[in-house]
PDB file of C-alpha atoms and ligand atoms in Angstrom:
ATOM      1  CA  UNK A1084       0.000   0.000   0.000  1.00  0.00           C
ATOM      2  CA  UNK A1085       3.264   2.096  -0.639  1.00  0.00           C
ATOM      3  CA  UNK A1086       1.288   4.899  -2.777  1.00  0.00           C
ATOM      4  CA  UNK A1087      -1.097   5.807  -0.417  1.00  0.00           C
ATOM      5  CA  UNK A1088      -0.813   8.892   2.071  1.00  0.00           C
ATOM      6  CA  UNK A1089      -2.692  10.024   5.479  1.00  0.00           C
ATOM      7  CA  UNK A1090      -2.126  13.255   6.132  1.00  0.00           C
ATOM      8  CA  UNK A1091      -3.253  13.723   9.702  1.00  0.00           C
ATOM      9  CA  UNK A1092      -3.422  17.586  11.258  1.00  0.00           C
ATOM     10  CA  UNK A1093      -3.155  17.095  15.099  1.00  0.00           C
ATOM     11  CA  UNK A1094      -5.110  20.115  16.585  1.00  0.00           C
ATOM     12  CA  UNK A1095      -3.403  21.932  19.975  1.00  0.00           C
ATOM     13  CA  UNK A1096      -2.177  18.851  20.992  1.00  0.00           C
ATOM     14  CA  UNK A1097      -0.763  21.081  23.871  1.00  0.00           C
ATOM     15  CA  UNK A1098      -3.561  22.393  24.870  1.00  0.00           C
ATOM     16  CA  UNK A1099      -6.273  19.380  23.975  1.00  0.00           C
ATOM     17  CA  UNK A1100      -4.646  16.199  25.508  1.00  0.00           C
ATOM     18  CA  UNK A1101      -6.640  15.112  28.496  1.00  0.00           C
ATOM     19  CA  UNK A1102      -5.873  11.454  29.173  1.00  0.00           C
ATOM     20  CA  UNK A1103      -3.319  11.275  26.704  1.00  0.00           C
ATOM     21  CA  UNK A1104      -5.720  11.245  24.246  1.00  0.00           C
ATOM     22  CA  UNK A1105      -2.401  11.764  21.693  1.00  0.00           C
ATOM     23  CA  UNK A1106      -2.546   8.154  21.475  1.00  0.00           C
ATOM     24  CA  UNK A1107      -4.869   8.134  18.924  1.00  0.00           C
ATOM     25  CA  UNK A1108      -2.661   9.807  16.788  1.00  0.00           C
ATOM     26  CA  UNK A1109      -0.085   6.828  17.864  1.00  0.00           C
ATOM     27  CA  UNK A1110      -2.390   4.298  17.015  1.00  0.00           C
ATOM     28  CA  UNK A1111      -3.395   6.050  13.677  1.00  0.00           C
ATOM     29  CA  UNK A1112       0.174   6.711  12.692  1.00  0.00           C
ATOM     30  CA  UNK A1113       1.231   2.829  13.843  1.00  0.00           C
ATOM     31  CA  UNK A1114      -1.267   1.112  11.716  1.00  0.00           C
ATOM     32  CA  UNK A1115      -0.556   3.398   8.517  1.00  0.00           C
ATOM     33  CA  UNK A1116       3.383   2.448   8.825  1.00  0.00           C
ATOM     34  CA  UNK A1117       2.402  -1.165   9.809  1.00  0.00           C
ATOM     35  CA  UNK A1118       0.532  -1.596   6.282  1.00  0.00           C
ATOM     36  CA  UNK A1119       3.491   0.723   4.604  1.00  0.00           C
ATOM     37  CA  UNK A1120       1.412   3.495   3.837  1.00  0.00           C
ATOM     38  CA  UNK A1121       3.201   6.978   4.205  1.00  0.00           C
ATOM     39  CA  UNK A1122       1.925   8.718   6.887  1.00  0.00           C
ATOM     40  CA  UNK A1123       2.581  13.047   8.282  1.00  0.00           C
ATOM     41  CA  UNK A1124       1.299  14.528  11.588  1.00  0.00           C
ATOM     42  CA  UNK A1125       1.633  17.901  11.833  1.00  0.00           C
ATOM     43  CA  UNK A1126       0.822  19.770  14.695  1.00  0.00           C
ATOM     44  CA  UNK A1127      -1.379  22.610  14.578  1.00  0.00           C
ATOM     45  CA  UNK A1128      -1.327  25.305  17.273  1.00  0.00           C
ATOM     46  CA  UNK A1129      -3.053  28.398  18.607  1.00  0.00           C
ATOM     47  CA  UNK A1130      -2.709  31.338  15.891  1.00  0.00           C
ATOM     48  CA  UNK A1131      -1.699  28.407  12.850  1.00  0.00           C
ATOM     49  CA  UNK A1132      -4.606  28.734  10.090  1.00  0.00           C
ATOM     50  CA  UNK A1133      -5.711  25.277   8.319  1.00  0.00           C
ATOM     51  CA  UNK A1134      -4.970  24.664   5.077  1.00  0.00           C
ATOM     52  CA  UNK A1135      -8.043  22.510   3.882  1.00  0.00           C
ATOM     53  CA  UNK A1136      -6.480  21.160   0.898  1.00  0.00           C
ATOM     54  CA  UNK A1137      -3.183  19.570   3.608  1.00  0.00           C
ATOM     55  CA  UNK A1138      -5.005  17.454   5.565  1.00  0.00           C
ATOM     56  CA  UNK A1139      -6.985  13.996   5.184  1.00  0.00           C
ATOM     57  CA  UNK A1140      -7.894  13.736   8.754  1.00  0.00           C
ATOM     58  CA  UNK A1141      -7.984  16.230  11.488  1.00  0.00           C
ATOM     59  CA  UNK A1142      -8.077  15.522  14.926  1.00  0.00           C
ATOM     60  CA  UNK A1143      -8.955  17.426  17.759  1.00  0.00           C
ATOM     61  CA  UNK A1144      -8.836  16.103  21.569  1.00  0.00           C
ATOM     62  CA  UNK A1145     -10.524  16.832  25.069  1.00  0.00           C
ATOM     63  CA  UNK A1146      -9.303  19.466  27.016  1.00  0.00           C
ATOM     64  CA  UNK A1147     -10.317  20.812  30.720  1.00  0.00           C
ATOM     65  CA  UNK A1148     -12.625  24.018  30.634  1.00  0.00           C
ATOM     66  CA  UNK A1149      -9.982  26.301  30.772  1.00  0.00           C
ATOM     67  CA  UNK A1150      -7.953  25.352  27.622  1.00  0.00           C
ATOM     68  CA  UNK A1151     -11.036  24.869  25.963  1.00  0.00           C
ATOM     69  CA  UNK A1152     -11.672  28.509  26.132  1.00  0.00           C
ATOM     70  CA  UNK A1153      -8.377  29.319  25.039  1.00  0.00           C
ATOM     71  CA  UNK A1154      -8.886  27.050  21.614  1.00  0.00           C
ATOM     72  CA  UNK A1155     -12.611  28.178  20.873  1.00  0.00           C
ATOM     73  CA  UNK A1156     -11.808  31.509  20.196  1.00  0.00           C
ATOM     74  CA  UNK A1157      -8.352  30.548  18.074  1.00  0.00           C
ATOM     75  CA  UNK A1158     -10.535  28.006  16.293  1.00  0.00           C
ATOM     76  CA  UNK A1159     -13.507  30.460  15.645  1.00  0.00           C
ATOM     77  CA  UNK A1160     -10.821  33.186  14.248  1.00  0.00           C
ATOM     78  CA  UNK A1161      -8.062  31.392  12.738  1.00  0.00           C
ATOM     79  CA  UNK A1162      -9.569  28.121  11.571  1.00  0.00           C
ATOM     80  CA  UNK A1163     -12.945  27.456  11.108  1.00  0.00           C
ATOM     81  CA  UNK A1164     -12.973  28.055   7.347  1.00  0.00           C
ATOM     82  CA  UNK A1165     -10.355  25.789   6.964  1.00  0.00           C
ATOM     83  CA  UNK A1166     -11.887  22.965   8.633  1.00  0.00           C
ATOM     84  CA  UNK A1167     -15.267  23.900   7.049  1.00  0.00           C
ATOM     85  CA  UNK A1168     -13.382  23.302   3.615  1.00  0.00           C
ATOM     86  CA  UNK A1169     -11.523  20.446   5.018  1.00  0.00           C
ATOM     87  CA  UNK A1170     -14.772  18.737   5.883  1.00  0.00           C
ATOM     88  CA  UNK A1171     -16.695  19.894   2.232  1.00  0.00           C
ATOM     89  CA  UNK A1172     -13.505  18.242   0.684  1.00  0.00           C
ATOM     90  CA  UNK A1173     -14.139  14.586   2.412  1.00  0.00           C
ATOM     91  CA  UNK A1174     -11.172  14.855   5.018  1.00  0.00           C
ATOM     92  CA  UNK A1175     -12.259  12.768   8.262  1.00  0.00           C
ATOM     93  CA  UNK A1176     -12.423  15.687  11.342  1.00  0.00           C
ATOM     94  CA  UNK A1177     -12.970  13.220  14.744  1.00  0.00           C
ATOM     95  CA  UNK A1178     -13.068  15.818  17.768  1.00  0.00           C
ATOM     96  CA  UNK A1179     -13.826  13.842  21.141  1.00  0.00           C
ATOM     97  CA  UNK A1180     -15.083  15.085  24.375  1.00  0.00           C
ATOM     98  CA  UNK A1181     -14.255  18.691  24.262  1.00  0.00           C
ATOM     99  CA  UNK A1182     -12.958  18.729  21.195  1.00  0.00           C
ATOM    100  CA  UNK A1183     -16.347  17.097  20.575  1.00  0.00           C
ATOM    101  CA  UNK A1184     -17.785  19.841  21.782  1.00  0.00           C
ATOM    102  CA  UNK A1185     -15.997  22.450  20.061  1.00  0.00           C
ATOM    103  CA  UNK A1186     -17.297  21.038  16.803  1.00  0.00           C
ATOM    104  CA  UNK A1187     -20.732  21.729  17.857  1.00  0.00           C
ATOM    105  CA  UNK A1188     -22.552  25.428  17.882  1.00  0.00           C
ATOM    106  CA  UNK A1189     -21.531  26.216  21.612  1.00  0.00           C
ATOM    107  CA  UNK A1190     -20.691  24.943  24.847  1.00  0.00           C
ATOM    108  CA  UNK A1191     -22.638  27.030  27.624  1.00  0.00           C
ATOM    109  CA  UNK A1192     -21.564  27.293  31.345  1.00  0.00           C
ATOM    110  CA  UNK A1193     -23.729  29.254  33.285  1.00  0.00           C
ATOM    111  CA  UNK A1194     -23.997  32.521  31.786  1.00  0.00           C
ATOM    112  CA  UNK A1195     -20.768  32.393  29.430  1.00  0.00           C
ATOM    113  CA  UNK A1196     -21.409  30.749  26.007  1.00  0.00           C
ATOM    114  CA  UNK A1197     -18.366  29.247  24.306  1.00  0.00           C
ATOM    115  CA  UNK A1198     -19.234  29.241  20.315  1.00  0.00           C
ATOM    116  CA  UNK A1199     -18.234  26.405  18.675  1.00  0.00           C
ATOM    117  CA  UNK A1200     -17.622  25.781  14.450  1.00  0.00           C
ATOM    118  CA  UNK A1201     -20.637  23.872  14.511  1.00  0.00           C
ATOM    119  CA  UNK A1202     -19.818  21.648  12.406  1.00  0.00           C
ATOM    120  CA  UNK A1203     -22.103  19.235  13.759  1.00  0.00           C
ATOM    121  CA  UNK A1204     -25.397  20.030  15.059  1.00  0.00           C
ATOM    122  CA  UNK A1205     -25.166  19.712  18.676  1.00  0.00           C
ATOM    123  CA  UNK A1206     -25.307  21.823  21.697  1.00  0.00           C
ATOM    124  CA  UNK A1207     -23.622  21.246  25.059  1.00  0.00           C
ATOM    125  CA  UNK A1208     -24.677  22.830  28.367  1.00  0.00           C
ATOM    126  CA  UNK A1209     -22.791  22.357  31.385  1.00  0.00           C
ATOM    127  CA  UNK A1210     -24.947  20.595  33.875  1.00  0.00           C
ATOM    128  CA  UNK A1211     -26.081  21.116  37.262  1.00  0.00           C
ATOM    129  CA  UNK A1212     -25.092  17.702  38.769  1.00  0.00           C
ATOM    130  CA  UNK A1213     -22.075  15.315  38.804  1.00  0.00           C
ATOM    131  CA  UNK A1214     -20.000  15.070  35.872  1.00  0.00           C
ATOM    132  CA  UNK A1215     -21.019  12.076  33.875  1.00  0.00           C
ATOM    133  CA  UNK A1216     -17.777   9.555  34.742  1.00  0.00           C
ATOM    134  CA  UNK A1217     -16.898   5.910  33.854  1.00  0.00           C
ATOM    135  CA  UNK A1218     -16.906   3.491  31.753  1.00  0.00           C
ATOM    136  CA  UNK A1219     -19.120   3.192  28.449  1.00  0.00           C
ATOM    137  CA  UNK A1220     -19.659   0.916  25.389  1.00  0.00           C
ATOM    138  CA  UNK A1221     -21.851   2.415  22.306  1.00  0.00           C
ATOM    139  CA  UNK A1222     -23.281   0.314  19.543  1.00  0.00           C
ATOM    140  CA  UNK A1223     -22.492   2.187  16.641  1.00  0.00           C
ATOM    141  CA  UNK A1224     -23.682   2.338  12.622  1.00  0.00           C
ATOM    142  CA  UNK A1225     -21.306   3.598  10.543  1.00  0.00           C
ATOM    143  CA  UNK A1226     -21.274   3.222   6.348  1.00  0.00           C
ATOM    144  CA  UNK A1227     -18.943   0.206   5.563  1.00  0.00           C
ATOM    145  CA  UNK A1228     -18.364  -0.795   9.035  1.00  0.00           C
ATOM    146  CA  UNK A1229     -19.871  -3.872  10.539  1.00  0.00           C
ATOM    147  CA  UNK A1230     -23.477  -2.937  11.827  1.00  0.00           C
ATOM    148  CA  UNK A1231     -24.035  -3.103  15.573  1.00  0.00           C
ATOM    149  CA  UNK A1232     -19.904  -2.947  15.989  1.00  0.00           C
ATOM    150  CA  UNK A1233     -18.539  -1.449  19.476  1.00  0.00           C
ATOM    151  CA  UNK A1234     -17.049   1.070  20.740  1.00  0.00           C
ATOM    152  CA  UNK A1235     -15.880   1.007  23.960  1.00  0.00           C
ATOM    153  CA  UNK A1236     -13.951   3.926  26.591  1.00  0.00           C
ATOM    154  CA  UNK A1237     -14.303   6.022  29.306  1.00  0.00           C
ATOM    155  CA  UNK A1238     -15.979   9.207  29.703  1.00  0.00           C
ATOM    156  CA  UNK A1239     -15.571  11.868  32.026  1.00  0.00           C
ATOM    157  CA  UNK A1240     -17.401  15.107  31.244  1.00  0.00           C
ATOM    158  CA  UNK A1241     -19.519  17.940  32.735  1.00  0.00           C
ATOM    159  CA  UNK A1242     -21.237  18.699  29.762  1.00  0.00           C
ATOM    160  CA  UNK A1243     -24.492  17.397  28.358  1.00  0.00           C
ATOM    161  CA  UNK A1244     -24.158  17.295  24.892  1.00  0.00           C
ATOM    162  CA  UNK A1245     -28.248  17.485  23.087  1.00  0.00           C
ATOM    163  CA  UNK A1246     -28.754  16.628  19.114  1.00  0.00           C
ATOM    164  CA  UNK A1247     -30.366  19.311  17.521  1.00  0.00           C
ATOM    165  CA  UNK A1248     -32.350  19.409  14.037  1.00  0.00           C
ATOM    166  CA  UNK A1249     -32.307  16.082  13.519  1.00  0.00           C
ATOM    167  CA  UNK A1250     -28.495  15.645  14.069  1.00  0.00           C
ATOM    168  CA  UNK A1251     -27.726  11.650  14.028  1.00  0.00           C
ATOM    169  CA  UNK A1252     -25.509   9.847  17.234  1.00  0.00           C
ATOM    170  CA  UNK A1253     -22.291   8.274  16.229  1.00  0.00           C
ATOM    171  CA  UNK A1254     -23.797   5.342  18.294  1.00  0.00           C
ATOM    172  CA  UNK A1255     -26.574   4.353  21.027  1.00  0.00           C
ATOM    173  CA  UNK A1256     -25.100   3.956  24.612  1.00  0.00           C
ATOM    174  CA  UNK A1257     -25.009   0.109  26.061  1.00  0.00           C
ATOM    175  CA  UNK A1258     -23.591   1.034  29.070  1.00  0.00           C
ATOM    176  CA  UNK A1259     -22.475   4.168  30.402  1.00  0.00           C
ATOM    177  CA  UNK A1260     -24.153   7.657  30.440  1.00  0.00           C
ATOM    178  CA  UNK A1261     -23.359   9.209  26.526  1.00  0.00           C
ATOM    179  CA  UNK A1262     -24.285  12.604  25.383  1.00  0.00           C
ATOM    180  CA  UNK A1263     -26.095  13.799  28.611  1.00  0.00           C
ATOM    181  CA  UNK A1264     -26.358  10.975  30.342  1.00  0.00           C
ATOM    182  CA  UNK A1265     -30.727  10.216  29.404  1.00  0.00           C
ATOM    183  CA  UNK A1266     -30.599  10.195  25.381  1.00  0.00           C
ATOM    184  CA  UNK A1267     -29.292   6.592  25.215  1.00  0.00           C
ATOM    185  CA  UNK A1268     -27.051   8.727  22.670  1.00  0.00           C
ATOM    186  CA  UNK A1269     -23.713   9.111  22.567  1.00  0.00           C
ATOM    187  CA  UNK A1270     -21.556  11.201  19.853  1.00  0.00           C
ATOM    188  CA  UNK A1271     -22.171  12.848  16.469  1.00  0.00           C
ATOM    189  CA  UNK A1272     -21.624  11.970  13.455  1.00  0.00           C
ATOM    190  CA  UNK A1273     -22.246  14.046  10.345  1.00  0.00           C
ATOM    191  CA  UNK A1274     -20.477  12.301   7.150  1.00  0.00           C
ATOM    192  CA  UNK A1275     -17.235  13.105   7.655  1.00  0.00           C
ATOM    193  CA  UNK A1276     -17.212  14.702  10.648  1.00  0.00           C
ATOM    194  CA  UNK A1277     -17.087  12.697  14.072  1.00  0.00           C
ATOM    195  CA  UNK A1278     -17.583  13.683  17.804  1.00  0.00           C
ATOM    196  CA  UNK A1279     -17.377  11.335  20.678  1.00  0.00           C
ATOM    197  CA  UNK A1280     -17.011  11.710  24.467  1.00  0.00           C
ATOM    198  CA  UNK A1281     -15.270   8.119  24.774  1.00  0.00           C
ATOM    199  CA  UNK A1282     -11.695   8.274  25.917  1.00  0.00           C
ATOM    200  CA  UNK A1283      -9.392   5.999  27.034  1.00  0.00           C
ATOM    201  CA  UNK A1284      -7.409   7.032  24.499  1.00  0.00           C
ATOM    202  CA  UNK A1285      -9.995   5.490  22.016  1.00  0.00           C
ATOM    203  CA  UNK A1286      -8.670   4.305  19.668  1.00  0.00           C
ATOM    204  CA  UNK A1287      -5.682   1.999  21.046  1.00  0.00           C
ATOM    205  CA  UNK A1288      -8.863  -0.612  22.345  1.00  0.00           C
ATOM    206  CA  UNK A1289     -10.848  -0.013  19.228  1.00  0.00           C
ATOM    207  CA  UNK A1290      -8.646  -0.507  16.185  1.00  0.00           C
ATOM    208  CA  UNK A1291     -11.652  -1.191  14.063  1.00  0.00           C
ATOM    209  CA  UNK A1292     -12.572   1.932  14.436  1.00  0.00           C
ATOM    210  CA  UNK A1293      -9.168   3.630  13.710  1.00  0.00           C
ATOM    211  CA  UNK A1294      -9.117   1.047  10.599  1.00  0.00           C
ATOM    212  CA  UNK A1295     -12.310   3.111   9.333  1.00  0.00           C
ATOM    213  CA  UNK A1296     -11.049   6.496   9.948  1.00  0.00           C
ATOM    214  CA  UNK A1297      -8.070   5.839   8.068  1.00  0.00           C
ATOM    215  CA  UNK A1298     -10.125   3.921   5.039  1.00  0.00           C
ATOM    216  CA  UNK A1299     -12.658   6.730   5.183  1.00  0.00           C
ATOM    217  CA  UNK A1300      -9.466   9.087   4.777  1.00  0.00           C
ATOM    218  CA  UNK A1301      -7.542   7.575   2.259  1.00  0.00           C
ATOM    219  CA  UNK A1302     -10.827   6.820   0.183  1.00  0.00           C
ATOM    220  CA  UNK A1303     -14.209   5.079   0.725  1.00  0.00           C
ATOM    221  CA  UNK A1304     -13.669   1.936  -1.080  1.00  0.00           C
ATOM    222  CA  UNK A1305      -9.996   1.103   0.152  1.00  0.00           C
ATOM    223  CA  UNK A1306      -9.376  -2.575   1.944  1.00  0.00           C
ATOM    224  CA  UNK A1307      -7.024  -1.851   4.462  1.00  0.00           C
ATOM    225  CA  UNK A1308      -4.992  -4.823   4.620  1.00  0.00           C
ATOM    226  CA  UNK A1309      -5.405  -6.999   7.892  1.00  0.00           C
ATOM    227  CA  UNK A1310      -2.932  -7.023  10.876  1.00  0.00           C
ATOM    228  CA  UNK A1311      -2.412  -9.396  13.564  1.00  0.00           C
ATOM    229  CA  UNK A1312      -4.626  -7.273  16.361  1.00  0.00           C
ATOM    230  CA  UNK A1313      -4.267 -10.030  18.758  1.00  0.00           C
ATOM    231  CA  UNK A1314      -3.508  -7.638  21.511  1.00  0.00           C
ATOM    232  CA  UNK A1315      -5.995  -4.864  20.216  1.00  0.00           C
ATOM    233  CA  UNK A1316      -8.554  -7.189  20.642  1.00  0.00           C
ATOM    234  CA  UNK A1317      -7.931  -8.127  23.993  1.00  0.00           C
ATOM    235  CA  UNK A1318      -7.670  -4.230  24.597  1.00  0.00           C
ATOM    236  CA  UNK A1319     -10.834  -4.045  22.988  1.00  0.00           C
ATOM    237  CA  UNK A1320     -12.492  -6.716  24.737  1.00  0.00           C
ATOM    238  CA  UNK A1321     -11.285  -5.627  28.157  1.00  0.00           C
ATOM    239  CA  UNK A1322     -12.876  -2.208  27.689  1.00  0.00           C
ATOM    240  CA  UNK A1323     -15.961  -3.789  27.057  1.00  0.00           C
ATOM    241  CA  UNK A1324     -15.828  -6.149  30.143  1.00  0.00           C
ATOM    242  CA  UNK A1325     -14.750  -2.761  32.042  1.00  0.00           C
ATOM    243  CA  UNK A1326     -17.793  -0.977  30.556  1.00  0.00           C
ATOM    244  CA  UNK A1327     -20.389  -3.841  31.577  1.00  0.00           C
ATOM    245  CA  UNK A1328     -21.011  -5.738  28.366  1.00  0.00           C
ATOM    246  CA  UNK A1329     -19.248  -8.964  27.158  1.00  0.00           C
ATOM    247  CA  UNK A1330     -15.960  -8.717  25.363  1.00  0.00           C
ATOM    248  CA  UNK A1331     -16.173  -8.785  21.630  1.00  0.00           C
TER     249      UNK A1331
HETATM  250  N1  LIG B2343     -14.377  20.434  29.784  1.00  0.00           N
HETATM  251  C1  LIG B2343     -15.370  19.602  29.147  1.00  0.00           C
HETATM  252  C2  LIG B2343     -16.391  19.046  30.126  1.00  0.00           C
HETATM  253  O1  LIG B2343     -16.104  18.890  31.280  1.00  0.00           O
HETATM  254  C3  LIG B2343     -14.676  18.489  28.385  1.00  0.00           C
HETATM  255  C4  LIG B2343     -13.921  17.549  29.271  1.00  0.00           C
HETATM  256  C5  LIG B2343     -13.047  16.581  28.547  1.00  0.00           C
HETATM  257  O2  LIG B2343     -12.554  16.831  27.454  1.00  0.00           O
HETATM  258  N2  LIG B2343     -12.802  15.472  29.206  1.00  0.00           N
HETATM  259  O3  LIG B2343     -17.498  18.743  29.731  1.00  0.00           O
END
């Protein structure tokens, strides 16, 4: 698979790392070099504009309230078009938790609104009660991938995240709490563009799932092809056993 490319743009990963979330890039990155396709991360920070035309999947992480802030208003002024083209172009854009959020229309605490790129048609609003924490296993649908497969990670967020005009989940929660912790939803998904709350990181116990991100990258009808994901499935199956359901 020597011709092929993923061009992955890693998002603040200074700022937008909670619980190491840059593994995903890791596991994205690993897979790509396993199969010998050429593979780029490039960081892009506060004040750096997006070039929608560099990048074949973007990637933006969860970050605490604070850095969050900090981001919105850089992504709002310096690089919403560019992910708006990025995403109009095909490129995969997977945000989770408050990246997640930050791909949505806003993320509201209290009086203070945080806009987000909306990009996907959710809003989240920063609840009165606990923060929605543990383990959780979504059934998802996604185009190409097998129907009903799992996703499994841990959540820890203080925002509810609500669907809005019609808006579709990336999946529908099995165990755990989801967007708001009520919906029996759990992430976005709007074509190319993904938000989840599940981290862990995600993808290291779900290499399914990064299998279709980077097929959905490189080009819809691309056979990735097969590892030995003896110990990703074990990963995969003890995140599911952590989450409540039985290990698949
Ligand atoms: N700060 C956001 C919240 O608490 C996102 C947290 C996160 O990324 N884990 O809802």
């Amino acid at each position: 698979m020597a011709d092929l490319k993923l061009r992955i743009g890693a998002l603040y990963p200074d700022q937008m790392n909670i619980y190491a979330d840059r593994g995903n890039i890791a596991v994205l990155q690993r897979r790509c070099e396993w199969r010998s396709v050429d593979v780029s991360v490039t960081a892009i920070g506060l004040g750096e504009p997006i070039d929608p035309e560099q990048f074949d999947l973007i990637y933006l992480g969860g970050g605490q309230d604070d850095d969050q802030r900090r981001c919105a208003a850089d992504l709002i002024e310096r690089k919403r078009d560019g992910l708006v083209a990025a995403a109009a172009r095909g490129a995969i854009l997977l945000g989770v938790c408050g990246g997640y959020q930050l791909l949505g229309r806003w993320y509201e605490l209290g009086e203070e609104r945080i806009e987000g790129v909306s990009l996907l048609d959710v809003e989240t609003i920063r609840g009165e009660g606990s923060r929605l924490i543990g383990n959780v296993a979504i059934e998802t649908r996604l185009p190409g991938a097998p129907e009903g497969a799992v996703l499994a990670g841990f959540e820890n967020h203080g925002g509810r995240t609500r669907l809005l005009d019609g808006a579709q989940p990336l999946g529908r929660v099995l165990k755990g709490q989801g967007n708001d912790g009520s919906s029996g939803y759990e992430g976005c998904r709007a074509g190319t563009v993904i938000g989840t709350y599940l981290h862990g990181p995600l993808l290291p116990a779900n290499s399914w799932f990064a299998d279709w991100l980077i097929s959905s990258a490189l080009g819809d009808d691309l056979e990735l092809s097969p590892l030995d994901d003896s110990l990703e499935l074990e990963a995969h199956a003890a995140a599911c056993r952590a989450a409540g359901i039985a290990g698949s």
